[in-house]
mmCIF file of N, CA and C in Angstrom:
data_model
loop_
_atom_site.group_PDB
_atom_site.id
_atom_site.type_symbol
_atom_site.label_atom_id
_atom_site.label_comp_id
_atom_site.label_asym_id
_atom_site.label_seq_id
_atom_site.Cartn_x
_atom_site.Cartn_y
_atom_site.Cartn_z
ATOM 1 N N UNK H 1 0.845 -1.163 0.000
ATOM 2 C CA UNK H 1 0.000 0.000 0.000
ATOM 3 C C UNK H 1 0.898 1.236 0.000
ATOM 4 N N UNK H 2 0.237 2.571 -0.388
ATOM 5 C CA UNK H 2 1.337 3.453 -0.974
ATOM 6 C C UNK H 2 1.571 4.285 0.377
ATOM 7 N N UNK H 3 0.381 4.480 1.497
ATOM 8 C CA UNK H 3 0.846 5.308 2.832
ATOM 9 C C UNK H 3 0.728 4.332 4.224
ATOM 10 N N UNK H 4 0.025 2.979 3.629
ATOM 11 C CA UNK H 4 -0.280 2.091 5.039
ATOM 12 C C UNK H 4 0.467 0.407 4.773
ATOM 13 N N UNK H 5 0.826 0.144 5.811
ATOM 14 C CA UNK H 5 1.069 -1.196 5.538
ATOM 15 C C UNK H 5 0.011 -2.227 5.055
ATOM 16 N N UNK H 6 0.109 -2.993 4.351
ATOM 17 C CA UNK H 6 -1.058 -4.015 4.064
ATOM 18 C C UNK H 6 -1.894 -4.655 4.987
ATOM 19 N N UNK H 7 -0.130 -5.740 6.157
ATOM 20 C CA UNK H 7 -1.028 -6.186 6.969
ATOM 21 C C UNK H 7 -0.007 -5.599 8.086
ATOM 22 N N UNK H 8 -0.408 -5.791 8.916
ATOM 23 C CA UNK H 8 0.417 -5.222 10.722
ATOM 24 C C UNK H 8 -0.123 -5.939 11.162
ATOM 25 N N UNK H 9 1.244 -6.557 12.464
ATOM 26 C CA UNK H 9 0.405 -7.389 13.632
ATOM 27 C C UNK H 9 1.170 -6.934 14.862
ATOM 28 N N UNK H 10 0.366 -6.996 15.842
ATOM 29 C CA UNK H 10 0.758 -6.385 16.911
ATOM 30 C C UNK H 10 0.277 -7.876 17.954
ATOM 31 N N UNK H 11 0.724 -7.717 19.557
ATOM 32 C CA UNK H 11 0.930 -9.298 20.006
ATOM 33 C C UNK H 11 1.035 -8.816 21.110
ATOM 34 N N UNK H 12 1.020 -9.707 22.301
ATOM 35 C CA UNK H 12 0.937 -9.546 23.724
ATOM 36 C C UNK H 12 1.219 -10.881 24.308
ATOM 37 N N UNK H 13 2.037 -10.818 25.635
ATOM 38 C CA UNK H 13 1.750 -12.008 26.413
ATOM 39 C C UNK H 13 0.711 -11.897 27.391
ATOM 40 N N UNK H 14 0.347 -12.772 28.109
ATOM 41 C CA UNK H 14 -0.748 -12.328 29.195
ATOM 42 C C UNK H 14 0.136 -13.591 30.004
ATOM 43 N N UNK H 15 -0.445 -13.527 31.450
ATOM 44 C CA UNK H 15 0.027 -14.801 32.189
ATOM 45 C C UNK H 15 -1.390 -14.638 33.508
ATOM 46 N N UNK H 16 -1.602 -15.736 33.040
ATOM 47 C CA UNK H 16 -3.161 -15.402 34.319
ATOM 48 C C UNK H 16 -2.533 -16.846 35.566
ATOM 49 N N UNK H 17 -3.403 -17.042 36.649
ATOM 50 C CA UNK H 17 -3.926 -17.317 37.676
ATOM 51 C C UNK H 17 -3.495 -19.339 37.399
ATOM 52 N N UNK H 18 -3.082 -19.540 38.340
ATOM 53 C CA UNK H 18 -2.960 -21.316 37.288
ATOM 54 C C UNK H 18 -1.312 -21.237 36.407
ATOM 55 N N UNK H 19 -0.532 -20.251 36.135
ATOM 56 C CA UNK H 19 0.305 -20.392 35.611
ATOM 57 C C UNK H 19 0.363 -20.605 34.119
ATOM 58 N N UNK H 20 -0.678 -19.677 33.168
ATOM 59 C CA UNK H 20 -1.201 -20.539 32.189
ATOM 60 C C UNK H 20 -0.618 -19.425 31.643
ATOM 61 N N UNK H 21 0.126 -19.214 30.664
ATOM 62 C CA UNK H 21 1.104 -18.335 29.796
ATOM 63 C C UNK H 21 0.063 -18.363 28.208
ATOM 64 N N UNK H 22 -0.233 -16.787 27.729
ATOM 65 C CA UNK H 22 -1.223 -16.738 26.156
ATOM 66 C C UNK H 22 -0.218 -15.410 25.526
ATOM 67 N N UNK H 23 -0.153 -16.505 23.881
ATOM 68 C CA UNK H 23 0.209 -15.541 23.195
ATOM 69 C C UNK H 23 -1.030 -14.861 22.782
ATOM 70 N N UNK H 24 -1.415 -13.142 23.057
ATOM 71 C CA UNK H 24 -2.378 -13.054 21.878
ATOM 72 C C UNK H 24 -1.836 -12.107 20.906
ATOM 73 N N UNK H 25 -2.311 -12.533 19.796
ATOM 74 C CA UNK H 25 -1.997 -11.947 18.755
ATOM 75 C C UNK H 25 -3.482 -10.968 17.546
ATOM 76 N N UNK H 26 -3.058 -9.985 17.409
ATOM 77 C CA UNK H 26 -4.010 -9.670 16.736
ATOM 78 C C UNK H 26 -3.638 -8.781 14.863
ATOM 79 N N UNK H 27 -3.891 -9.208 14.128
ATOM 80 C CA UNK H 27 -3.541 -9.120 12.646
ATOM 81 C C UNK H 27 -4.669 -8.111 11.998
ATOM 82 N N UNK H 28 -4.148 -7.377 11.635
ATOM 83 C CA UNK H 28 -4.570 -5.831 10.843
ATOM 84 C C UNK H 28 -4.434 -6.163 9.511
ATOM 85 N N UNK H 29 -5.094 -6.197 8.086
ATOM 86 C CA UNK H 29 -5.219 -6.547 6.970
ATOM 87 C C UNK H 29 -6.452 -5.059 6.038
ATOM 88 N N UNK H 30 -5.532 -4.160 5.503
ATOM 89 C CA UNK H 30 -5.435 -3.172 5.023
ATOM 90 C C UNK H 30 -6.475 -3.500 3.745
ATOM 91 N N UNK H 31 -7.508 -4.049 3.666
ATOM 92 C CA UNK H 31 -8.797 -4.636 2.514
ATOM 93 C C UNK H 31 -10.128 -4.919 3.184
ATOM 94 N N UNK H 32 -10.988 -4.765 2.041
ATOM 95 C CA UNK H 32 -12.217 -5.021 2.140
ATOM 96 C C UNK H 32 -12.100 -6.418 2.512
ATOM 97 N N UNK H 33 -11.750 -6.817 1.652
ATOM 98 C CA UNK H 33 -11.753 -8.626 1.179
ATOM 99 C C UNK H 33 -10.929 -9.663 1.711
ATOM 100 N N UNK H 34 -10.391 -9.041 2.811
ATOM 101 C CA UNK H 34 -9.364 -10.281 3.739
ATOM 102 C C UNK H 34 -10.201 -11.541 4.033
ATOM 103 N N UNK H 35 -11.375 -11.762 4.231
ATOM 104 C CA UNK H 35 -12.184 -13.133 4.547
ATOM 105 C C UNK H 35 -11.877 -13.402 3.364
ATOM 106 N N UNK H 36 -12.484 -13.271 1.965
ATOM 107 C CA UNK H 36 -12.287 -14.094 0.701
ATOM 108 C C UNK H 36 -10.740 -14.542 0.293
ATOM 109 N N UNK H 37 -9.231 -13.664 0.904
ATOM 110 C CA UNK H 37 -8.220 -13.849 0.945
ATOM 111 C C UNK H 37 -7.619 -14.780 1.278
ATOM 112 N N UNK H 38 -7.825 -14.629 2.642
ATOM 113 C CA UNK H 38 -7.788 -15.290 4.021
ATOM 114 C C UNK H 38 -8.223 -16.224 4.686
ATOM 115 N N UNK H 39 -9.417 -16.070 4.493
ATOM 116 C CA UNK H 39 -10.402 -16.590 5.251
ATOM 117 C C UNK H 39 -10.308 -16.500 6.563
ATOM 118 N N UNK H 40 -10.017 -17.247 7.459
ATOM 119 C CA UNK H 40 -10.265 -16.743 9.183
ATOM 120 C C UNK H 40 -8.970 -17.497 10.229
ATOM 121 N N UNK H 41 -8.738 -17.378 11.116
ATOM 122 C CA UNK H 41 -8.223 -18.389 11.980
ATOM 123 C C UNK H 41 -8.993 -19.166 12.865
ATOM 124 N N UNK H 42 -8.874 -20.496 12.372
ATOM 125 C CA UNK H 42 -9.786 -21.862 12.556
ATOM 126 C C UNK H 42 -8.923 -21.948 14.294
ATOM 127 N N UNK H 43 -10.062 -22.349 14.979
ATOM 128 C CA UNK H 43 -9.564 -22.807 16.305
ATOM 129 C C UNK H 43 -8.425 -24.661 15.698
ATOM 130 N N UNK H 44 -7.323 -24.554 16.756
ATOM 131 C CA UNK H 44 -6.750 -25.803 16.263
ATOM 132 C C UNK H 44 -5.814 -25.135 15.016
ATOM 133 N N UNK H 45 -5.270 -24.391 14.411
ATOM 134 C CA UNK H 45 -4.575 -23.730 13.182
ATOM 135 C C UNK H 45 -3.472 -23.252 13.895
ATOM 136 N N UNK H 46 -2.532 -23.432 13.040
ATOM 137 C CA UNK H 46 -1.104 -23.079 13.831
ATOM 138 C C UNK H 46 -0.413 -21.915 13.363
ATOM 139 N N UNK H 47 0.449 -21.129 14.410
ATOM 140 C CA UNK H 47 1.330 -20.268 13.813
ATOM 141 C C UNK H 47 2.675 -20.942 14.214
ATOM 142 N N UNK H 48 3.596 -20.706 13.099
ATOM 143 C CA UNK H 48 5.189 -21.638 13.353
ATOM 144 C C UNK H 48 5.939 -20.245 13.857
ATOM 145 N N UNK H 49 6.666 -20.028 14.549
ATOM 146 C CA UNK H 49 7.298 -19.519 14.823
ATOM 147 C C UNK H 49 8.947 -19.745 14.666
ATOM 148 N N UNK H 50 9.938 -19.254 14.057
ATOM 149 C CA UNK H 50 10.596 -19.331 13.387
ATOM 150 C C UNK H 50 12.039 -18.712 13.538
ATOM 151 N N UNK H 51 12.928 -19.403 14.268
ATOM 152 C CA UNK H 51 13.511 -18.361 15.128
ATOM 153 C C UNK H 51 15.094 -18.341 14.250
ATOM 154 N N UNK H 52 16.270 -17.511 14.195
ATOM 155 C CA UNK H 52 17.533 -16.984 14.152
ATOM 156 C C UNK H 52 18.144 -18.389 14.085
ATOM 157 N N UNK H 53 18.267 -18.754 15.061
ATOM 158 C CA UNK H 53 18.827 -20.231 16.059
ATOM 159 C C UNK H 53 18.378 -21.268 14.728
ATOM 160 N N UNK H 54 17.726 -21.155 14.357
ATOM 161 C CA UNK H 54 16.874 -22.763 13.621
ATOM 162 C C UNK H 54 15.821 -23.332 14.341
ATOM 163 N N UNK H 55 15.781 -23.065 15.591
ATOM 164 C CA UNK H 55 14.569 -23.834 16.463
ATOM 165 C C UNK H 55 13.089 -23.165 15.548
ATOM 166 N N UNK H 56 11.985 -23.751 15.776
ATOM 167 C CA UNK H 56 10.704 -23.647 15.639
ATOM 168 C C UNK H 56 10.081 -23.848 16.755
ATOM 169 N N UNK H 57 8.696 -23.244 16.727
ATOM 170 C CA UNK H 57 7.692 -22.958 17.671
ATOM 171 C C UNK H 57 6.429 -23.059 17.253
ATOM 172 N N UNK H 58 6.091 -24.086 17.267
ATOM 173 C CA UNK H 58 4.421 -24.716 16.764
ATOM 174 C C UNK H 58 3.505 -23.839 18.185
ATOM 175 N N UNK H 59 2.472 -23.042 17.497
ATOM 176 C CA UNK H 59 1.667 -22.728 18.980
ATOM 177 C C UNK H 59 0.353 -22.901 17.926
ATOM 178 N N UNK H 60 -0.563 -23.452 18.694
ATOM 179 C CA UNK H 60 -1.830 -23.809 18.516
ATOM 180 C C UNK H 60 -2.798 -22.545 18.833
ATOM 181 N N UNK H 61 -3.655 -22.277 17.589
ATOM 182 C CA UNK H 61 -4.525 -21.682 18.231
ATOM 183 C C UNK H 61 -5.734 -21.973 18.939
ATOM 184 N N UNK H 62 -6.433 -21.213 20.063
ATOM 185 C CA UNK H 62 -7.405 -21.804 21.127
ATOM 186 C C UNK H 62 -8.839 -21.201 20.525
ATOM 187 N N UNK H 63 -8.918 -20.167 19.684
ATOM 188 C CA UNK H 63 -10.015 -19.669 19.547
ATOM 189 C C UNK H 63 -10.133 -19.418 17.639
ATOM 190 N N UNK H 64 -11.392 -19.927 17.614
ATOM 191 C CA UNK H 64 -11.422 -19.441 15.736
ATOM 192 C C UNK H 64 -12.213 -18.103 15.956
ATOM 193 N N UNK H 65 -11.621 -17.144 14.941
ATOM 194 C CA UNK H 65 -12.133 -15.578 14.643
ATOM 195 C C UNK H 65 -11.978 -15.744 12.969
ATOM 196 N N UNK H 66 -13.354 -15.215 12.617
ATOM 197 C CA UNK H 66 -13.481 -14.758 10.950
ATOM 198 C C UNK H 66 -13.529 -13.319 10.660
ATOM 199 N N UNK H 67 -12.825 -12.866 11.296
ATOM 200 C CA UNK H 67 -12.731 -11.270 11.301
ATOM 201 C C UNK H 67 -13.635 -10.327 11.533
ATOM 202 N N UNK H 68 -12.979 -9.131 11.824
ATOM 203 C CA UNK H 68 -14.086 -7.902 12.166
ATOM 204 C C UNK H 68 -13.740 -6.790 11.226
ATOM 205 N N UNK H 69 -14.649 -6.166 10.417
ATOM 206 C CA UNK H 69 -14.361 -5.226 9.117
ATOM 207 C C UNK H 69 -14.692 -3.992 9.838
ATOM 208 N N UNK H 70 -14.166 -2.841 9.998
ATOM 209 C CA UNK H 70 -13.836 -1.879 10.384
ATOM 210 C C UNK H 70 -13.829 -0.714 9.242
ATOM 211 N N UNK H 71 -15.813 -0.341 9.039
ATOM 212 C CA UNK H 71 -16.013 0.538 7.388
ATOM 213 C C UNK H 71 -14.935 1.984 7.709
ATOM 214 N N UNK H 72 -14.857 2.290 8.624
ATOM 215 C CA UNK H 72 -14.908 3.107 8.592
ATOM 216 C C UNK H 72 -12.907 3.408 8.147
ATOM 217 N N UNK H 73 -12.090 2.523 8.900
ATOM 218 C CA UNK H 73 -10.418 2.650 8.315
ATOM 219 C C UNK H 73 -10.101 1.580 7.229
ATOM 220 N N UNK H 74 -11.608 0.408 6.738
ATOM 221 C CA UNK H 74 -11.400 -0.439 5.472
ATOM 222 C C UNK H 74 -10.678 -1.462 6.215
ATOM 223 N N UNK H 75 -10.368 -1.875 7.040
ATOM 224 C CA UNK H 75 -9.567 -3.244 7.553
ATOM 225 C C UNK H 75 -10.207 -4.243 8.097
ATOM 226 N N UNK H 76 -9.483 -5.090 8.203
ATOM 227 C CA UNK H 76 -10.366 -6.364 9.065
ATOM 228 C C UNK H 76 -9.235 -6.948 9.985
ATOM 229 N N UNK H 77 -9.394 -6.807 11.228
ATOM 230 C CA UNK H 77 -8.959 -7.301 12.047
ATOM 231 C C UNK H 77 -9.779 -8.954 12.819
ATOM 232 N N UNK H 78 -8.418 -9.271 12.871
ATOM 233 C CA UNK H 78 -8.254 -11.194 13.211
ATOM 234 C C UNK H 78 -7.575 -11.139 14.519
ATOM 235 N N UNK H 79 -8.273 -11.963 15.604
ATOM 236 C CA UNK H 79 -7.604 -12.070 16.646
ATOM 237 C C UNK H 79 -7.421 -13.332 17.014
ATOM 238 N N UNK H 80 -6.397 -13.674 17.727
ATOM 239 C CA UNK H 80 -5.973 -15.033 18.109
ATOM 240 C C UNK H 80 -4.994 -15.462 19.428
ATOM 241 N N UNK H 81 -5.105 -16.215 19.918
ATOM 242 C CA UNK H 81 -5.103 -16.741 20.852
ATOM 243 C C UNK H 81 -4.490 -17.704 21.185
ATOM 244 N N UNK H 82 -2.798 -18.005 21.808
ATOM 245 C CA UNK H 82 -2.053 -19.058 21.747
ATOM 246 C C UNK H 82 -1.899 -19.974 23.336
ATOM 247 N N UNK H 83 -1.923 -20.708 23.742
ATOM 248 C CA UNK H 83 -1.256 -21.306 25.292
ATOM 249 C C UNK H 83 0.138 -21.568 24.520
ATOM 250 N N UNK H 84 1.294 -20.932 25.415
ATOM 251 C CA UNK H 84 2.474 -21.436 25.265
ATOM 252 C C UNK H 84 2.846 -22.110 26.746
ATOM 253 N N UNK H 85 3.459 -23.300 26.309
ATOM 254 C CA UNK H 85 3.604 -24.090 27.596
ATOM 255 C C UNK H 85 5.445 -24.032 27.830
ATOM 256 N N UNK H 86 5.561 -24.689 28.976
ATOM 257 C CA UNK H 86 6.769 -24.225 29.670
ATOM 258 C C UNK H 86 8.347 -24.525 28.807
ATOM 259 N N UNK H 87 8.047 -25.625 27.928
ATOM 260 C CA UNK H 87 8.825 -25.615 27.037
ATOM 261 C C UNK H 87 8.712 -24.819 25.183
ATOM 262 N N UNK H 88 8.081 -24.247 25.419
ATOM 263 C CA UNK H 88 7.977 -23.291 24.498
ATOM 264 C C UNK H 88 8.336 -22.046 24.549
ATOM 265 N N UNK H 89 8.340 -21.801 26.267
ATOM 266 C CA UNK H 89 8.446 -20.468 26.979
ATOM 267 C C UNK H 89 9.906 -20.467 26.419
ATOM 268 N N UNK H 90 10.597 -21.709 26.843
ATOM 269 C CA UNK H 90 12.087 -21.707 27.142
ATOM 270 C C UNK H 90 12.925 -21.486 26.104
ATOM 271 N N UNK H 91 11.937 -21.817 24.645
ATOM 272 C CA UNK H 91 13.067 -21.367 22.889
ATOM 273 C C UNK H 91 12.629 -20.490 22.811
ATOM 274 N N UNK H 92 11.577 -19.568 23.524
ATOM 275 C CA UNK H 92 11.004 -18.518 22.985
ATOM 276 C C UNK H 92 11.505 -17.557 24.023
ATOM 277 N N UNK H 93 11.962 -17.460 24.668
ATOM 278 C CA UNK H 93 13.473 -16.446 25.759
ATOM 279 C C UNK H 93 14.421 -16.388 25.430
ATOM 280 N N UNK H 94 14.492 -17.171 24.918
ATOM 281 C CA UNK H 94 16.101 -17.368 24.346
ATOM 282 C C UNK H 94 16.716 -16.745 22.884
ATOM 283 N N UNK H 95 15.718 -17.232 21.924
ATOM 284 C CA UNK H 95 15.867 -16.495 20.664
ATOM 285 C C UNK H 95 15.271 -15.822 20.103
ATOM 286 N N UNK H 96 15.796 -15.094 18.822
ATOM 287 C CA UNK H 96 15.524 -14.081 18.295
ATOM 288 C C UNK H 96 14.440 -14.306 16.838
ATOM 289 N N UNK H 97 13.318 -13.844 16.963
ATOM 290 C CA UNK H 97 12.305 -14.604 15.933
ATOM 291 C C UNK H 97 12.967 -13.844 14.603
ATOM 292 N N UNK H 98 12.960 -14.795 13.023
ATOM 293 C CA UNK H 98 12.955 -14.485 12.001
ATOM 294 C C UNK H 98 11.822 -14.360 11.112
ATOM 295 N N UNK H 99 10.723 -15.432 11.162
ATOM 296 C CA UNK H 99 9.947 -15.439 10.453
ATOM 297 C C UNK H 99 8.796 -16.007 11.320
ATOM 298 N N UNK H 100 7.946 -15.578 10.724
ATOM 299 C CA UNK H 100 6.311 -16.042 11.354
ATOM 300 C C UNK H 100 5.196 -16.878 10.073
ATOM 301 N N UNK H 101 4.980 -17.856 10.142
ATOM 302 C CA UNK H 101 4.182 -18.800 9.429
ATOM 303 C C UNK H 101 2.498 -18.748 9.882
ATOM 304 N N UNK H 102 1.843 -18.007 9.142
ATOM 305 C CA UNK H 102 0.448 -18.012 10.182
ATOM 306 C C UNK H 102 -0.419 -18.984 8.844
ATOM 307 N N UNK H 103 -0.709 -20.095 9.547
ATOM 308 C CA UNK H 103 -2.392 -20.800 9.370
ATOM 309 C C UNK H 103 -3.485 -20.399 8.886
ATOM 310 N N UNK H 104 -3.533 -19.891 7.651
ATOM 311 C CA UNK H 104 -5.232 -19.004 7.572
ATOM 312 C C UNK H 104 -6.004 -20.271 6.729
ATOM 313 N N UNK H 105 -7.298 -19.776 7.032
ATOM 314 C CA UNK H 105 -7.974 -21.072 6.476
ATOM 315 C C UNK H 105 -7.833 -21.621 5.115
ATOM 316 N N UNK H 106 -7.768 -20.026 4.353
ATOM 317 C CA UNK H 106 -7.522 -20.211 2.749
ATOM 318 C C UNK H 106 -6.134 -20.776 2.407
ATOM 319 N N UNK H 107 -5.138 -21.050 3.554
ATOM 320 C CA UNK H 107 -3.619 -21.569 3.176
ATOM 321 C C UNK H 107 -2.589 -20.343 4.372
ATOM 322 N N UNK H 108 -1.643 -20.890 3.763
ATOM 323 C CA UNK H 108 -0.608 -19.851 4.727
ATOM 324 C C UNK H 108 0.065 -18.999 4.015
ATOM 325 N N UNK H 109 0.683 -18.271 5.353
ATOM 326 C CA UNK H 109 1.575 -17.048 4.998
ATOM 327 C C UNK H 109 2.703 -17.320 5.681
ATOM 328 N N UNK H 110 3.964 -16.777 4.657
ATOM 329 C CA UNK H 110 5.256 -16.426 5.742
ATOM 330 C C UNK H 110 5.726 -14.782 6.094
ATOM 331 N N UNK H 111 5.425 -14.553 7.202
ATOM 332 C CA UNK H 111 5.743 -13.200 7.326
ATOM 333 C C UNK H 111 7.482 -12.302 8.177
ATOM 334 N N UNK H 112 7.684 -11.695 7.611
ATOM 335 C CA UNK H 112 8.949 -11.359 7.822
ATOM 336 C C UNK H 112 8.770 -10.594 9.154
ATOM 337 N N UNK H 113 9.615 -10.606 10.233
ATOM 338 C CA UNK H 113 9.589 -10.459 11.692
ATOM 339 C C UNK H 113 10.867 -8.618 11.747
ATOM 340 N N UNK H 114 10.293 -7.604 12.403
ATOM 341 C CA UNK H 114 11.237 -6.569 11.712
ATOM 342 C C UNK H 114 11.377 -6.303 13.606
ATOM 343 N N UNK H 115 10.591 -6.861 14.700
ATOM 344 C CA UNK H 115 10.773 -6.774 16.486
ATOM 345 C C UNK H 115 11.491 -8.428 16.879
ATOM 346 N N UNK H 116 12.737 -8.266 16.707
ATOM 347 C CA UNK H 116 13.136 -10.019 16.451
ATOM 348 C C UNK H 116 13.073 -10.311 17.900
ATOM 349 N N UNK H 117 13.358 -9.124 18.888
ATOM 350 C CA UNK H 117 13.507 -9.656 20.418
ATOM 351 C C UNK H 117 12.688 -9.379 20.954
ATOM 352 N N UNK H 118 11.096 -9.337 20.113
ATOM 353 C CA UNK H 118 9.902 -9.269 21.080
ATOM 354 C C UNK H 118 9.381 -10.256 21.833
ATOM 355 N N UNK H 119 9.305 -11.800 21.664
ATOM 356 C CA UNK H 119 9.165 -12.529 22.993
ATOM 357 C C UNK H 119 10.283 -11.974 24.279
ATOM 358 N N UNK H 120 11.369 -12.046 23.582
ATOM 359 C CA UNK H 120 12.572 -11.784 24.668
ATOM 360 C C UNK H 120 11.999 -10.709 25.681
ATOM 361 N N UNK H 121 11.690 -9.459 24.751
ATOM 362 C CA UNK H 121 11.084 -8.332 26.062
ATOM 363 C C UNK H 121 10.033 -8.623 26.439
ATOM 364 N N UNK H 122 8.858 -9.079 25.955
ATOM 365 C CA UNK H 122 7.443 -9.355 26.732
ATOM 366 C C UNK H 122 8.030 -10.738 27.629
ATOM 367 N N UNK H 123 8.533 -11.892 27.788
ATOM 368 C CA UNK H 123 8.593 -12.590 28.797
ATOM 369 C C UNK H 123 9.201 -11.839 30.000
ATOM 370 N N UNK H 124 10.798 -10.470 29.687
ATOM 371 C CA UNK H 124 11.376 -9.985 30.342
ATOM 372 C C UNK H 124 9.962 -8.844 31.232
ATOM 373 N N UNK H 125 9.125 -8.295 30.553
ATOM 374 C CA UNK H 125 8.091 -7.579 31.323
ATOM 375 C C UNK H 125 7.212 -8.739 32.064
ATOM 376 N N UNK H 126 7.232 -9.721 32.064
ATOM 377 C CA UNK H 126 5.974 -10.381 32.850
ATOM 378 C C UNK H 126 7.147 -10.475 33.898
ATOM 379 N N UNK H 127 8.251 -10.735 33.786
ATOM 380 C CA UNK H 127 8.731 -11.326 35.173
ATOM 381 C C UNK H 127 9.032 -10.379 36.222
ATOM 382 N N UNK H 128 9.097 -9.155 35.517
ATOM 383 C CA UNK H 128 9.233 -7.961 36.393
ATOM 384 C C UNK H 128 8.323 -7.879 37.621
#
């Protein structure tokens, strides 16, 4: 796009009650037509995570979303929802992400990672 990015994703850890560690992630897609693109994130659909090191990071998603169209800035936002468990925590502190593989129903994407030490700082803010 000539003044906006196409797609943007922005991400969070959460850590609730029980010790239960969530990636959420939420994906910005700059079109009318991202469902016919796209289609949605199916509960059970994976994002690979893809790190510097060579390691990978299979995280499952917990919730299916078919997007929300937003007339008024033209986008459709997708939200999603990961449990990362304690050995996932542990490649995902450690290294530096390269690429992101997201699951959409219509097929996948590989997306290029430009915050490589963002698990690194969001695990470093929860422990604070």
């Amino acid at each position: 796009m000539k003044e906006e990015d196409y797609i943007s994703c922005e991400g969070n850890l959460t850590q609730i009650k029980g010790g239960f560690l969530l990636f959420n992630l939420f994906i910005s897609i700059n079109t009318e037509d991202a469902q016919r693109s796209f289609g949605g994130l199916s509960k059970g659909s994976l994002v690979i995570i893809k790190m510097i090191n060579g390691e990978s990071v299979n995280l499952v998603n917990n919730q299916s979303d078919i997007g929300v169209f937003n007339p008024l800035t033209k986008r459709h936002t997708f939200t999603s929802q990961f449990r990362i468990s304690s050995g996932q925590e542990k490649a995902l502190k450690k290294g530096e992400v390269d690429v992101v593989r997201i699951i959409w129903d219509a097929g996948y994407e590989d997306y290029e990672i430009y915050n490589l030490d963002f698990f690194i700082n969001q695990f470093r803010c929860l422990n604070k």
